[in-house]
Coordinates of C-alpha atoms and ligand atoms in Angstrom, one line a residue:
Chain A
M213 CA 0.0 0.0 0.1
V214 CA 1.5 3.2 -0.9
I215 CA -0.1 4.8 2.1
N216 CA 2.1 2.6 4.2
N217 CA 5.2 3.0 2.4
I218 CA 5.0 7.0 2.9
A219 CA 4.3 6.3 6.3
E220 CA 7.2 3.9 6.9
N221 CA 9.6 6.5 5.2
T222 CA 8.4 9.3 7.6
K223 CA 8.7 6.9 10.7
K224 CA 12.2 6.4 9.7
L225 CA 12.9 10.0 9.4
G226 CA 11.0 10.9 12.7
A227 CA 12.8 8.0 14.3
K228 CA 16.3 9.2 13.4
Q229 CA 15.8 12.8 14.2
T230 CA 14.2 12.3 17.5
R231 CA 15.3 8.7 18.4
G232 CA 11.7 7.7 18.3
E233 CA 10.1 9.9 20.8
T234 CA 7.8 11.5 18.5
R235 CA 6.1 8.2 17.5
M236 CA 2.6 7.8 18.7
N237 CA 0.4 4.8 19.6
I238 CA -2.9 6.3 18.4
I239 CA -6.5 4.7 19.2
A240 CA -9.4 5.5 16.8
C241 CA -12.6 4.9 18.2
Y242 CA -15.8 4.2 16.0
K243 CA -19.2 3.2 16.5
I244 CA -21.6 1.0 14.2
V245 CA -25.1 2.2 13.9
P246 CA -28.3 1.0 12.2
D247 CA -28.7 2.8 8.8
E248 CA -31.5 5.2 9.8
K249 CA -32.7 4.8 5.9
D250 CA -33.7 1.2 7.0
I251 CA -35.7 2.2 10.3
Q252 CA -39.3 1.1 10.0
V253 CA -42.1 2.8 11.8
R254 CA -45.0 0.5 13.1
S255 CA -48.5 1.7 13.4
D256 CA -48.1 2.6 17.1
R257 CA -45.3 5.0 16.1
S258 CA -42.7 2.6 17.7
I259 CA -39.7 1.9 15.5
S260 CA -37.9 -1.3 14.5
I261 CA -34.4 -1.5 13.4
D262 CA -34.5 -5.3 12.8
K263 CA -34.2 -5.0 9.2
A264 CA -31.5 -2.2 9.2
E265 CA -28.2 -2.5 7.5
W266 CA -25.3 -1.7 10.0
V267 CA -22.8 0.9 8.8
I268 CA -20.0 2.8 10.6
G269 CA -20.9 5.9 12.0
Q270 CA -20.2 8.7 9.2
Y271 CA -18.4 11.1 11.6
D272 CA -16.2 8.4 13.0
L273 CA -14.4 8.2 9.8
N274 CA -13.1 11.5 10.4
A275 CA -11.5 10.1 13.5
V276 CA -9.8 7.3 11.7
E277 CA -8.6 9.8 9.1
A278 CA -7.3 12.2 11.6
A279 CA -5.4 9.2 13.3
M280 CA -4.0 8.2 10.0
Q281 CA -2.7 11.6 9.2
I282 CA -0.9 12.0 12.4
Y283 CA 0.6 8.5 12.1
E284 CA 1.6 9.3 8.4
A285 CA 3.3 12.5 9.6
V286 CA 5.2 11.2 13.0
G287 CA 4.9 7.3 12.9
G288 CA 3.9 5.1 15.3
K289 CA 0.7 2.9 15.0
V290 CA -3.0 3.3 14.7
T291 CA -5.2 1.0 16.4
A292 CA -9.1 1.0 15.7
L293 CA -11.2 0.2 18.7
S294 CA -15.1 -0.2 19.1
V295 CA -17.4 -1.4 21.8
G296 CA -20.9 -2.8 21.4
D297 CA -23.0 -6.2 20.9
R298 CA -22.8 -8.8 18.5
Q299 CA -23.5 -6.6 15.2
L300 CA -19.6 -5.7 15.6
E301 CA -19.0 -9.2 14.4
N302 CA -19.9 -8.2 10.8
S303 CA -16.8 -8.9 8.9
K304 CA -17.8 -6.2 6.2
L305 CA -17.6 -3.8 9.0
K306 CA -14.2 -5.0 10.4
K307 CA -12.9 -4.7 7.0
G308 CA -14.7 -1.4 6.5
V309 CA -12.5 0.3 9.3
L310 CA -9.3 -1.7 8.7
S311 CA -9.5 -0.7 5.0
R312 CA -9.1 2.8 6.0
G313 CA -5.7 2.4 7.3
P314 CA -5.5 1.2 11.1
Q315 CA -3.1 -1.5 11.5
E316 CA -5.0 -3.4 14.1
L317 CA -8.5 -3.7 15.4
F318 CA -9.9 -4.5 19.1
L319 CA -13.5 -5.0 19.7
V320 CA -15.2 -5.4 23.1
I321 CA -18.3 -7.4 22.3
D322 CA -20.8 -8.1 25.2
E323 CA -24.6 -8.2 25.0
A324 CA -24.4 -6.0 28.2
L325 CA -23.3 -3.2 25.9
S326 CA -26.2 -3.4 23.4
G327 CA -27.7 0.1 23.2
A328 CA -25.3 1.3 26.0
D329 CA -25.7 4.8 27.5
T330 CA -22.7 7.4 26.9
N331 CA -21.3 6.7 30.4
L332 CA -21.1 2.8 29.8
T333 CA -19.8 3.2 26.5
A334 CA -16.9 5.3 27.7
R335 CA -16.2 3.0 30.6
A336 CA -15.9 0.2 28.3
L337 CA -13.6 2.1 25.9
A338 CA -11.6 3.3 28.8
A339 CA -11.1 -0.2 30.3
A340 CA -10.0 -1.6 26.7
A341 CA -7.7 1.6 26.0
R342 CA -5.9 0.9 29.2
K343 CA -5.1 -2.7 28.2
I344 CA -4.1 -1.7 24.5
G345 CA -2.1 1.2 25.7
F346 CA -2.1 4.8 24.1
D347 CA -0.6 8.2 23.6
L348 CA -3.6 9.6 22.0
I349 CA -7.3 8.5 21.4
I350 CA -9.3 10.0 18.6
C351 CA -13.0 10.1 18.6
G352 CA -15.6 11.5 16.1
E353 CA -17.9 14.6 16.8
G354 CA -20.8 12.3 17.6
S355 CA -22.2 9.0 16.8
Q356 CA -24.5 8.9 13.8
D357 CA -27.4 7.3 15.8
L358 CA -27.6 9.1 18.9
Y359 CA -25.0 12.0 18.3
S360 CA -24.9 13.0 22.2
Q361 CA -21.3 14.1 21.5
Q362 CA -20.3 13.0 24.9
V363 CA -18.4 9.5 24.6
G364 CA -14.9 11.4 23.8
I365 CA -15.1 13.8 26.5
Q366 CA -16.2 11.1 29.1
L367 CA -13.6 8.8 28.0
G368 CA -11.0 11.4 28.5
Q369 CA -12.2 12.3 31.9
I370 CA -12.6 8.7 33.1
L371 CA -8.9 8.1 31.9
N372 CA -8.0 11.1 33.9
V373 CA -6.1 12.7 30.8
P374 CA -6.6 15.9 29.1
T375 CA -9.7 15.9 26.9
L376 CA -11.3 18.4 24.1
N377 CA -14.0 18.4 21.6
A378 CA -14.5 20.3 18.5
V379 CA -11.0 19.9 17.4
S380 CA -10.8 20.9 13.9
R381 CA -6.8 20.8 13.3
I382 CA -4.1 18.7 15.0
V383 CA -0.4 19.1 14.6
A384 CA 1.9 16.6 16.6
E385 CA 5.1 18.0 17.6
N386 CA 7.7 17.1 20.2
G387 CA 5.5 14.6 21.9
K388 CA 2.7 17.1 22.2
L389 CA -0.2 18.3 20.1
I390 CA -1.0 21.8 19.0
V391 CA -4.7 21.9 18.2
E392 CA -7.3 24.4 16.9
R393 CA -10.8 24.1 18.7
S394 CA -13.8 25.5 16.6
L395 CA -16.2 27.1 18.9
E396 CA -19.5 29.1 18.1
D397 CA -17.9 32.4 17.6
E398 CA -14.0 31.9 18.1
V399 CA -11.3 29.4 17.5
E400 CA -8.9 28.6 20.4
V401 CA -5.3 27.3 19.7
L402 CA -4.3 25.0 22.5
E403 CA -1.1 22.9 23.6
V404 CA -2.1 19.6 24.9
S405 CA 0.3 17.4 26.5
L406 CA 0.0 13.5 26.0
P407 CA -1.8 11.1 26.6
A408 CA -4.9 12.9 25.7
V409 CA -8.4 12.2 24.2
I410 CA -9.5 14.2 21.4
S411 CA -13.1 14.6 19.6
V412 CA -12.7 16.0 16.0
T413 CA -14.9 17.9 14.1
T414 CA -16.6 16.7 10.9
D415 CA -14.7 19.1 8.5
I416 CA -11.3 18.5 9.8
N417 CA -10.5 16.1 6.9
Q418 CA -12.0 14.1 4.2
P419 CA -11.9 10.6 5.0
R420 CA -10.0 8.6 2.4
I421 CA -11.9 6.3 0.2
A422 CA -10.6 2.5 0.5
S423 CA -9.5 1.0 -2.8
M424 CA -10.0 -2.7 -3.7
K425 CA -6.4 -3.5 -2.6
D426 CA -7.1 -1.8 0.7
I427 CA -10.1 -4.0 1.3
L428 CA -8.2 -7.1 0.5
A429 CA -5.2 -6.1 2.7
A430 CA -7.8 -5.2 5.6
G431 CA -8.9 -9.0 5.7
K432 CA -5.3 -10.0 6.8
K433 CA -4.9 -7.4 9.8
P434 CA -5.2 -8.7 13.3
V435 CA -8.5 -8.4 15.1
T436 CA -8.7 -9.1 18.7
Q437 CA -12.1 -9.6 20.4
W438 CA -12.7 -9.1 24.1
S439 CA -15.7 -9.3 26.6
L440 CA -16.3 -7.1 29.2
A441 CA -14.7 -9.5 31.7
D442 CA -11.6 -9.6 29.5
V443 CA -11.1 -5.9 30.0
G444 CA -11.8 -6.0 33.7
L445 CA -15.4 -4.0 33.5
N446 CA -17.4 -5.5 36.2
D447 CA -20.0 -2.9 36.5
A448 CA -22.0 -2.8 33.2
N449 CA -25.2 -1.0 34.8
R450 CA -26.6 2.0 33.0
R451 CA -27.1 5.2 34.4
T452 CA -30.1 6.0 32.3
E453 CA -33.3 4.2 31.6
I454 CA -35.1 4.5 28.2
L455 CA -38.9 5.0 28.6
Y456 CA -40.0 5.3 25.0
T457 CA -38.8 5.8 21.6
L458 CA -41.3 6.9 18.9
A459 CA -41.4 8.3 15.5
P460 CA -42.9 11.8 15.3
E461 CA -46.2 12.5 13.5
Q462 CA -45.4 13.0 9.9
A463 CA -47.4 15.9 7.9
E464 CA -49.1 14.3 4.8
R465 CA -47.3 15.6 1.6
K466 CA -48.9 16.0 -1.8
R467 CA -46.1 14.5 -3.8
I468 CA -46.9 16.0 -7.2
I469 CA -43.7 15.2 -8.9
L470 CA -43.3 16.5 -12.5
E471 CA -40.8 15.2 -14.9
G472 CA -38.7 16.7 -17.7
E473 CA -37.5 20.2 -18.3
S474 CA -40.0 21.0 -21.1
E475 CA -41.3 24.7 -21.1
E476 CA -45.0 23.2 -20.2
V477 CA -43.3 21.2 -17.3
L478 CA -41.5 24.4 -16.1
D479 CA -44.6 26.6 -16.4
K480 CA -46.5 23.9 -14.2
F481 CA -43.7 23.9 -11.5
Y482 CA -43.6 27.8 -11.4
E483 CA -47.6 27.9 -11.1
L484 CA -47.4 25.5 -8.1
L485 CA -44.5 27.5 -6.4
R486 CA -46.5 30.8 -6.9
K487 CA -49.4 29.4 -5.3
A488 CA -47.2 28.2 -2.3
I489 CA -46.0 31.8 -1.7
Chain D
M1203 CA -43.6 24.2 41.8
S1204 CA -41.7 23.1 44.9
S1205 CA -38.9 24.8 46.6
E1206 CA -37.2 21.5 47.7
I1207 CA -35.9 20.5 44.5
K1208 CA -32.5 22.3 44.0
V1209 CA -31.9 23.0 40.4
W1210 CA -28.5 24.5 39.0
I1211 CA -27.8 26.2 35.9
I1212 CA -24.8 27.2 33.8
A1213 CA -24.1 28.9 30.4
E1214 CA -21.4 30.7 28.7
K1215 CA -23.6 33.7 27.4
P1216 CA -26.3 35.9 29.4
Q1217 CA -29.0 34.6 26.8
G1218 CA -28.3 31.1 27.9
T1219 CA -28.4 32.0 31.5
A1220 CA -31.7 33.7 30.9
E1221 CA -33.1 30.7 29.2
L1222 CA -31.9 28.2 31.8
I1223 CA -33.0 30.0 34.7
A1224 CA -36.6 30.2 33.2
G1225 CA -36.5 26.7 32.5
A1226 CA -35.3 25.7 36.0
K1227 CA -38.1 27.8 37.4
N1228 CA -40.6 25.4 36.0
F1229 CA -39.7 23.1 38.6
T1230 CA -38.7 25.0 41.8
D1231 CA -38.0 28.3 43.3
N1232 CA -34.8 26.9 44.6
V1233 CA -32.7 27.9 41.3
T1234 CA -29.1 28.4 41.6
A1235 CA -26.8 30.2 38.6
L1236 CA -23.4 29.5 38.4
V1237 CA -21.8 32.4 36.6
I1238 CA -18.4 33.0 35.1
G1239 CA -17.8 36.5 34.0
P1240 CA -18.2 40.1 35.4
Q1241 CA -20.0 40.6 38.6
E1242 CA -22.7 42.3 36.6
R1243 CA -23.7 39.0 35.1
A1244 CA -24.3 37.6 38.6
E1245 CA -26.3 40.5 39.4
Q1246 CA -28.3 40.0 36.3
A1247 CA -28.8 36.3 37.0
V1248 CA -30.7 37.6 40.2
R1249 CA -32.9 40.0 38.3
L1250 CA -33.7 36.9 35.8
G1251 CA -35.0 34.8 38.7
A1252 CA -31.9 33.0 40.3
G1253 CA -32.5 32.9 44.1
K1254 CA -28.7 32.3 44.6
V1255 CA -25.7 32.8 42.2
Y1256 CA -22.5 31.1 42.7
W1257 CA -20.1 33.7 41.2
L1258 CA -16.9 32.1 40.0
G1259 CA -15.2 35.2 39.1
E1260 CA -13.8 36.4 35.5
A1261 CA -11.6 34.0 33.6
G1262 CA -8.1 35.6 33.2
P1263 CA -6.5 36.0 29.8
G1264 CA -4.5 32.7 29.5
M1265 CA -7.6 30.7 31.0
M1266 CA -10.2 28.5 29.2
W1267 CA -13.8 28.5 30.6
E1268 CA -13.7 24.8 31.2
D1269 CA -10.6 25.4 33.6
Y1270 CA -13.6 25.9 36.1
T1271 CA -14.7 22.3 35.8
D1272 CA -13.0 21.3 39.3
T1273 CA -14.4 24.4 41.0
I1274 CA -17.9 23.4 39.7
L1275 CA -17.4 19.6 40.6
S1276 CA -16.5 20.2 44.1
L1277 CA -19.7 22.5 44.5
L1278 CA -21.9 19.7 43.0
Q1279 CA -20.3 17.2 45.2
Q1280 CA -21.0 19.3 48.4
E1281 CA -24.6 20.2 47.6
N1282 CA -26.0 17.2 45.2
P1283 CA -28.6 19.4 43.4
A1284 CA -31.3 17.2 41.8
L1285 CA -30.4 18.8 38.4
M1286 CA -27.7 20.7 36.8
L1287 CA -28.8 22.3 33.5
V1288 CA -25.9 23.2 31.1
H1289 CA -26.5 25.4 27.9
A1290 CA -25.5 23.1 25.1
T1291 CA -22.6 25.0 23.4
K1292 CA -19.4 23.2 22.6
R1293 CA -17.8 24.6 25.9
G1294 CA -21.1 23.3 27.7
K1295 CA -20.9 20.1 26.1
L1296 CA -17.2 19.5 27.5
L1297 CA -18.1 20.8 31.0
A1298 CA -21.1 18.6 31.2
G1299 CA -19.2 15.5 30.1
R1300 CA -16.4 16.1 32.4
L1301 CA -18.5 16.7 35.4
A1302 CA -20.7 13.5 34.6
A1303 CA -17.7 11.3 34.3
N1304 CA -16.6 12.7 37.6
L1305 CA -19.9 11.9 39.4
G1306 CA -20.3 8.6 37.6
T1307 CA -23.1 9.5 35.7
T1308 CA -24.1 10.4 32.4
V1309 CA -25.4 13.4 30.5
L1310 CA -28.8 13.8 29.0
T1311 CA -28.2 15.6 25.8
D1312 CA -30.0 18.2 23.8
V1313 CA -33.1 18.1 25.9
M1314 CA -36.2 19.1 24.0
E1315 CA -38.7 18.7 27.0
L1316 CA -38.0 18.3 30.5
T1317 CA -40.6 16.9 33.1
W1318 CA -40.3 15.9 37.0
E1319 CA -42.2 13.0 37.9
V1320 CA -42.1 11.6 41.6
D1321 CA -38.3 11.8 42.3
R1322 CA -36.7 12.0 38.9
F1323 CA -36.4 14.1 35.8
K1324 CA -37.3 12.7 32.4
A1325 CA -35.9 14.2 29.4
T1326 CA -36.9 13.8 25.5
R1327 CA -34.5 14.0 22.7
R1328 CA -34.2 13.4 19.2
V1329 CA -32.6 9.9 18.1
Y1330 CA -31.5 8.1 14.8
G1331 CA -30.9 11.6 13.0
G1332 CA -34.5 12.9 14.1
S1333 CA -36.3 9.6 13.0
A1334 CA -37.6 9.2 16.6
V1335 CA -38.0 10.9 19.7
R1336 CA -36.7 9.2 23.0
Q1337 CA -37.6 9.9 26.5
E1338 CA -35.1 8.9 29.1
R1339 CA -34.4 9.5 32.7
A1340 CA -31.2 9.5 34.6
L1341 CA -30.8 6.8 37.5
T1342 CA -28.2 8.6 39.4
G1343 CA -27.9 11.3 42.1
T1344 CA -27.5 14.6 40.3
T1345 CA -29.1 14.6 36.7
I1346 CA -26.9 16.5 34.3
A1347 CA -28.6 17.8 31.4
T1348 CA -27.6 20.0 28.1
V1349 CA -30.3 22.1 26.7
G1350 CA -29.9 24.0 23.4
S1351 CA -31.3 27.5 22.5
G1352 CA -34.6 28.2 22.2
V1353 CA -36.1 25.3 24.3
F1354 CA -37.2 28.0 27.3
T1355 CA -38.1 31.4 27.0
P1356 CA -36.2 33.9 29.3
L1357 CA -38.3 35.5 32.0
P1358 CA -38.1 39.5 31.9
E1359 CA -35.4 40.9 34.3
E1360 CA -37.0 42.5 37.3
A1361 CA -35.1 44.7 39.3
G1362 CA -37.4 43.8 42.5
R1363 CA -36.1 40.2 42.5
T1364 CA -33.8 39.4 45.4
G1365 CA -31.2 36.7 45.8
T1366 CA -27.7 35.9 47.2
I1367 CA -24.5 36.2 45.4
I1368 CA -21.8 34.1 47.0
E1369 CA -18.2 34.4 45.6
V1370 CA -16.6 30.9 45.1
P1371 CA -12.7 30.6 45.1
F1372 CA -11.1 29.0 42.2
V1373 CA -10.1 25.4 42.3
E1374 CA -6.8 24.7 40.6
P1375 CA -7.5 22.3 37.7
K1376 CA -5.7 18.9 38.1
I1377 CA -5.5 18.8 34.3
R1378 CA -4.5 21.9 32.6
I1379 CA -4.5 22.4 28.8
K1380 CA -2.4 25.4 27.8
L1381 CA -4.3 28.3 25.8
V1382 CA -1.7 29.6 23.2
E1383 CA -4.2 32.0 21.2
K1384 CA -7.8 32.6 20.5
K1385 CA -9.0 34.0 17.2
K1386 CA -12.5 35.6 16.6
R1387 CA -14.5 33.8 14.2
E1388 CA -16.8 35.4 11.8
T1389 CA -20.2 34.8 12.5
V1390 CA -23.5 35.9 10.6
S1391 CA -26.8 36.7 12.4
V1392 CA -29.6 35.1 10.6
N1393 CA -33.0 33.9 12.1
L1394 CA -33.8 30.9 9.8
P1395 CA -36.7 29.8 12.2
A1396 CA -38.6 33.1 11.5
A1397 CA -38.1 33.3 7.8
K1398 CA -41.5 33.0 5.7
R1399 CA -39.6 31.4 2.6
I1400 CA -36.5 29.5 2.3
V1401 CA -34.4 28.6 -0.6
C1402 CA -32.1 25.6 0.4
V1403 CA -29.0 24.2 -1.7
G1404 CA -27.5 20.9 -1.1
R1405 CA -24.6 19.2 -2.8
G1406 CA -26.3 19.1 -6.0
L1407 CA -25.0 22.4 -6.6
A1408 CA -21.8 21.4 -8.1
R1409 CA -20.0 24.6 -8.2
Q1410 CA -19.9 27.4 -5.6
E1411 CA -20.2 30.0 -8.6
D1412 CA -23.5 28.6 -9.1
L1413 CA -24.7 30.3 -5.8
G1414 CA -25.0 33.4 -7.4
L1415 CA -27.9 32.1 -9.5
V1416 CA -29.7 30.6 -6.6
E1417 CA -29.4 33.8 -4.7
E1418 CA -31.0 35.7 -7.5
L1419 CA -34.0 33.3 -7.3
A1420 CA -34.1 33.9 -3.5
R1421 CA -34.0 37.6 -3.9
L1422 CA -37.0 37.4 -6.3
L1423 CA -39.0 35.2 -3.8
E1424 CA -37.8 37.3 -1.0
A1425 CA -36.6 34.2 0.7
E1426 CA -33.7 33.6 3.2
M1427 CA -30.7 31.4 1.7
A1428 CA -30.0 28.0 3.5
C1429 CA -28.1 24.7 2.9
T1430 CA -27.4 21.4 4.0
R1431 CA -24.8 20.5 6.5
P1432 CA -22.1 19.3 3.9
I1433 CA -22.5 22.8 2.2
A1434 CA -21.7 24.8 5.4
E1435 CA -19.2 22.4 7.0
G1436 CA -16.6 20.8 4.8
L1437 CA -17.2 22.7 1.5
N1438 CA -17.6 25.9 3.5
W1439 CA -19.7 27.6 0.8
M1440 CA -22.0 29.0 3.1
P1441 CA -22.0 30.0 7.0
R1442 CA -22.8 27.3 9.6
E1443 CA -25.7 29.5 10.8
R1444 CA -27.5 28.9 7.5
Y1445 CA -27.6 25.1 7.6
I1446 CA -30.9 23.3 8.5
G1447 CA -31.2 20.0 10.1
V1448 CA -31.0 18.2 13.6
S1449 CA -27.7 19.6 14.3
G1450 CA -28.7 23.1 12.7
A1451 CA -31.5 25.3 12.3
M1452 CA -35.2 24.1 12.6
V1453 CA -37.2 26.0 10.4
K1454 CA -41.2 26.3 9.5
P1455 CA -41.4 28.6 6.5
D1456 CA -44.5 28.9 4.1
L1457 CA -42.4 27.6 1.4
Y1458 CA -39.0 25.6 1.6
L1459 CA -37.7 25.1 -2.0
A1460 CA -34.7 22.6 -1.8
L1461 CA -32.4 22.5 -4.8
G1462 CA -29.9 19.3 -5.1
V1463 CA -30.8 18.3 -1.7
S1464 CA -31.1 14.6 -1.2
G1465 CA -33.5 14.7 1.9
Q1466 CA -31.7 12.8 4.4
I1467 CA -33.7 12.4 7.5
Q1468 CA -31.0 14.6 9.4
H1469 CA -31.8 17.4 7.3
M1470 CA -35.6 17.0 6.7
V1471 CA -36.2 16.8 10.4
G1472 CA -35.5 20.6 10.4
A1473 CA -37.5 21.4 7.6
N1474 CA -40.6 19.1 7.8
Q1475 CA -42.6 21.7 9.8
S1476 CA -42.7 23.8 6.6
R1477 CA -46.2 24.4 5.2
T1478 CA -45.0 23.6 1.5
I1479 CA -41.9 21.8 0.7
A1480 CA -40.8 21.8 -3.1
A1481 CA -37.8 20.2 -4.5
V1482 CA -35.5 20.0 -7.5
N1483 CA -33.5 17.1 -8.0
T1484 CA -32.0 15.1 -10.9
D1485 CA -32.6 11.8 -9.2
K1486 CA -36.1 10.6 -9.5
A1487 CA -35.6 8.2 -6.4
A1488 CA -34.1 10.9 -4.3
P1489 CA -35.8 10.5 -0.6
I1490 CA -36.7 14.2 -0.8
F1491 CA -39.3 13.4 -3.2
N1492 CA -41.4 11.3 -0.7
Q1493 CA -41.5 14.2 1.7
A1494 CA -42.5 16.9 -1.0
D1495 CA -45.6 18.6 -1.9
Y1496 CA -44.3 19.5 -5.3
G1497 CA -41.2 18.3 -7.1
I1498 CA -39.4 18.4 -10.3
V1499 CA -37.0 15.9 -11.6
G1500 CA -34.3 17.7 -13.3
D1501 CA -31.0 19.8 -13.2
L1502 CA -31.2 22.6 -11.1
K1503 CA -28.9 24.6 -13.4
K1504 CA -31.6 24.5 -16.0
I1505 CA -34.5 24.9 -13.7
V1506 CA -33.4 27.8 -11.4
P1507 CA -32.7 30.2 -14.7
A1508 CA -36.1 29.3 -16.0
L1509 CA -37.9 30.0 -12.6
I1510 CA -35.8 33.4 -12.4
A1511 CA -37.1 34.2 -15.9
R1512 CA -40.7 33.6 -15.1
F1513 CA -40.5 35.3 -11.6
K1514 CA -38.8 38.2 -13.4
A1515 CA -41.6 38.5 -16.0
E1516 CA -44.4 39.0 -13.3
Ligands
LIG414 C1 -25.0 12.9 13.2 C2 -25.5 13.5 11.9 C3 -25.8 14.8 12.1 C4 -26.3 15.3 10.8 N1 -26.9 16.5 10.8 C5 -27.3 17.2 9.6 C6 -27.9 18.4 9.8 O1 -28.3 18.8 10.8 N2 -28.3 18.8 8.6 C7 -28.0 18.3 7.3 O2 -28.3 18.9 6.2 N3 -27.3 17.3 7.3 C8 -26.9 16.6 8.3 N4 -26.2 15.4 8.4 C9 -25.7 15.0 7.1 C10 -26.8 14.0 6.3 O3 -26.8 12.8 6.8 C11 -26.6 14.2 4.8 O4 -25.3 13.8 4.6 C12 -26.7 15.5 4.3 O5 -27.9 16.2 4.6 C13 -26.8 15.4 2.6 O6 -26.7 16.8 2.2 P1 -27.0 16.9 0.6 O7 -28.4 16.6 0.4 O8 -26.6 18.4 0.3 O9 -26.1 16.0 -0.2 P2 -26.2 14.5 -1.0 O10 -26.8 13.6 -0.2 O11 -24.9 14.3 -1.5 O12 -27.4 15.1 -2.2 C14 -27.0 15.6 -3.4 C15 -28.5 15.7 -4.2 O13 -28.3 16.5 -5.1 C16 -28.9 15.9 -6.3 N5 -28.3 16.3 -7.5 C17 -26.9 16.4 -7.8 N6 -26.7 17.2 -9.2 C18 -28.0 18.0 -9.2 C19 -28.4 18.8 -10.2 N7 -27.4 19.4 -10.9 N8 -29.5 19.3 -9.9 C20 -30.4 18.9 -9.1 N9 -30.0 17.9 -8.2 C21 -28.8 17.5 -8.4 C22 -28.4 14.4 -6.2 O14 -29.2 13.6 -6.8 C23 -28.6 14.3 -4.6 O15 -30.0 13.8 -4.4 C24 -25.9 14.9 9.6 C25 -25.2 13.5 9.6 C26 -24.8 12.9 10.9 C27 -24.1 11.5 10.8

């Protein structure tokens, strides 16, 4: 893989200049989610995800990409990590994340993690991260399904290391990070010591598209599967209880769809718009 | 209302403080506001209805707002309020998450509605990109919840309100992040929720140059310009304040005209309260057509100029 060759070179350079001090062990966290397009609404407005295809959260790909870019700059290693239920065993999804660059994958799979709240997810990730070892953990802005934007933050605090959200730029230098943090009306430039946990914005990078070769290579990368007991997490209790999940009432729409770009069709569309204003 | 439940609030900005105090007063007279900023803001919190204000002082030049996390944590641990409302800005989310992790609890995020029943707070929020609404409750001591702008309406300031202001000494953070520099970011002020007509562009707009054309149509329609999230974040063709959706603005105009918008749930949940939804999209199978009143399957680069010509001819 071209990506790895470049990285190998950078790694050697970096190692020579600083005797390996700048190389980083990076963990990129991701969550798999039911594709919301496949969610079915029952007549009582309750929802079913039984028929949904599972996908890697859109914004977690930014976390993986951010990890890869740091690795390509300073060397070290990128490990992907996810915690959840048996849906994680899906081999297409394992290849999906590994084909984007990480050298190794760790999964904590336990039925107790099915639909976990942010606290339990963060505690499970923390337990696994301690076992793997890390200089830096990168999370996405928020999960595609629940989008609480909390797991990265809580994870950092549980691990008792510096933790930041909204990071839109990362430069690794001399064993620490200079980051930009995009807030509502200002951008902060911050110096973060390592180890640290960082959640990145959705526009920090454009996640790479895996080639066929990357996907084939992904199948050969090491995958380790743990249970909660394996990572030493005994308390799998939730801090929240879900009372209901219901689809909102939808307004009926007219669904008058015109086809073609002829003058008559355009006249008709214009008339419809005129009547609406 | 009860005066037994203790509810605390914190927000970065005065508007957030005003909204959260009003929200807290739905449940109790016992509202405590935590204020970081000039003393005047602490006094204002009293006029807005806080019976007690913990005034944490003003952040010095090299300090981050979040450096107060340990100070706030020690207050929380001493007094165990039933609820801590945090305004859902980026900083607010970081603060809420760090407090929750320290207290061994979770955060109820982006709360739309909050109710108190027997001995617990229940909160609703959107899940699955807006496909559903979920109600949950926290099972631990202090419930920590983040609430965005617009959920609660501030009470008018009243000079007659009384309250105590208590100055709180700063607790040195255990973990420090060094602030190197702060840069102002350009923001635009636009009130999309109040717009009567909206023209919204999506990634179907292939080139930024074509925005001019859409702007001309918007002018003729006396409509506000809006966009999908990738146009504002990623492509950066339009300011963030103009994107509609679950993580952006929620709108309800008379006419919402979508140009080159696929109609993903995360976007549509922000627009589906519109009276009329119209869409232009080259893909007959685009999900937006299932959620539109009027649609035309075609290229926006042809259809927009044709509409401009017709509206101009009026
Ligand atoms: C947690 C989370 C939160 C999100 N929050 C939001 C949010 O708040 N708001 C939001 O908008 N998105 C949000 N998204 C992103 C959302 O899922 C979609 O990716 C996004 O809305 C798609 O934007 P789009 O319609 O512009 O682009 P696309 O989905 O790429 O659609 C472009 C459309 O343009 C059509 N097209 C192409 N060429 C032409 C042409 N010449 N003329 C006419 N039509 C053309 C195509 O057929 C296509 O349907 C969120 C995603 C996640 C995971």
